[in-house]
């Protein structure tokens, strides 16, 4: 099902990529076409800007749909974890103590990567420092054992962290796809209006210069 979805998104991105190239080409043609009227050239810059925008988004969409499954794997997770550490991602958590800490709504990635899973039953000291009860974790889950108070480790190696990070990437690419389709329809409308204006002006010009019998 995931492969079919990726194929559909890849195909649609290819279509929008082709449309962007057509829009850019038509815009360039309007720029250098000597017979184009001032009215027709009004569409040149908007069409060029929209075409370039759609081109960029389409390329990003293709990269995402084709490469995201290959990019996100155990060979790459160490690099991702390194980025999370370098950007001090978990230092953005609230510093309140005790019950006040739980009043804040953490993102799924923060909750999964910066603190141990809640079901582990670890004892809270601060946002990124938790201790294991003497009786051990509340449930026999590997993520409970993987958690570390070392600030460069935390729960970055937890399966819950990797899953939350992948879900975030998927959501981001879905948003990018929506932007892509929105730009596609805008370019399509501008392109159609430009073509209609060009055809109408040529038609009027033909009748204006038509010799009388």
PDB file of C-alpha atoms in Angstrom, residues 19 32 54-55 65 76 82 88 93 129 139 157 178-181 194 200 211:
ATOM      1  CA  UNK A  19       3.533  21.599 -16.205  1.00  0.00           C
ATOM      2  CA  UNK A  32      10.911  37.387 -26.396  1.00  0.00           C
ATOM      3  CA  UNK A  54       6.081  24.719  -8.889  1.00  0.00           C
ATOM      4  CA  UNK A  55       9.355  23.396 -10.314  1.00  0.00           C
ATOM      5  CA  UNK A  65       8.662  10.312  -2.547  1.00  0.00           C
ATOM      6  CA  UNK A  76      21.380   7.086   8.523  1.00  0.00           C
ATOM      7  CA  UNK A  82      23.865  13.696  15.658  1.00  0.00           C
ATOM      8  CA  UNK A  88      20.266  20.916  21.244  1.00  0.00           C
ATOM      9  CA  UNK A  93      11.727  21.433  26.733  1.00  0.00           C
ATOM     10  CA  UNK A 129      16.700  13.531  33.836  1.00  0.00           C
ATOM     11  CA  UNK A 139       6.632  -2.748  31.717  1.00  0.00           C
ATOM     12  CA  UNK A 157      18.015   5.280  20.209  1.00  0.00           C
ATOM     13  CA  UNK A 178      -0.639  19.876  -0.808  1.00  0.00           C
ATOM     14  CA  UNK A 179       1.396  23.014  -1.555  1.00  0.00           C
ATOM     15  CA  UNK A 180       2.506  21.365  -4.780  1.00  0.00           C
ATOM     16  CA  UNK A 181      -1.042  20.697  -5.959  1.00  0.00           C
ATOM     17  CA  UNK A 194      -2.714  33.668 -20.757  1.00  0.00           C
ATOM     18  CA  UNK A 200      -8.278  36.608 -28.397  1.00  0.00           C
ATOM     19  CA  UNK A 211      -8.667  44.015 -46.066  1.00  0.00           C
TER      20      UNK A 211
END
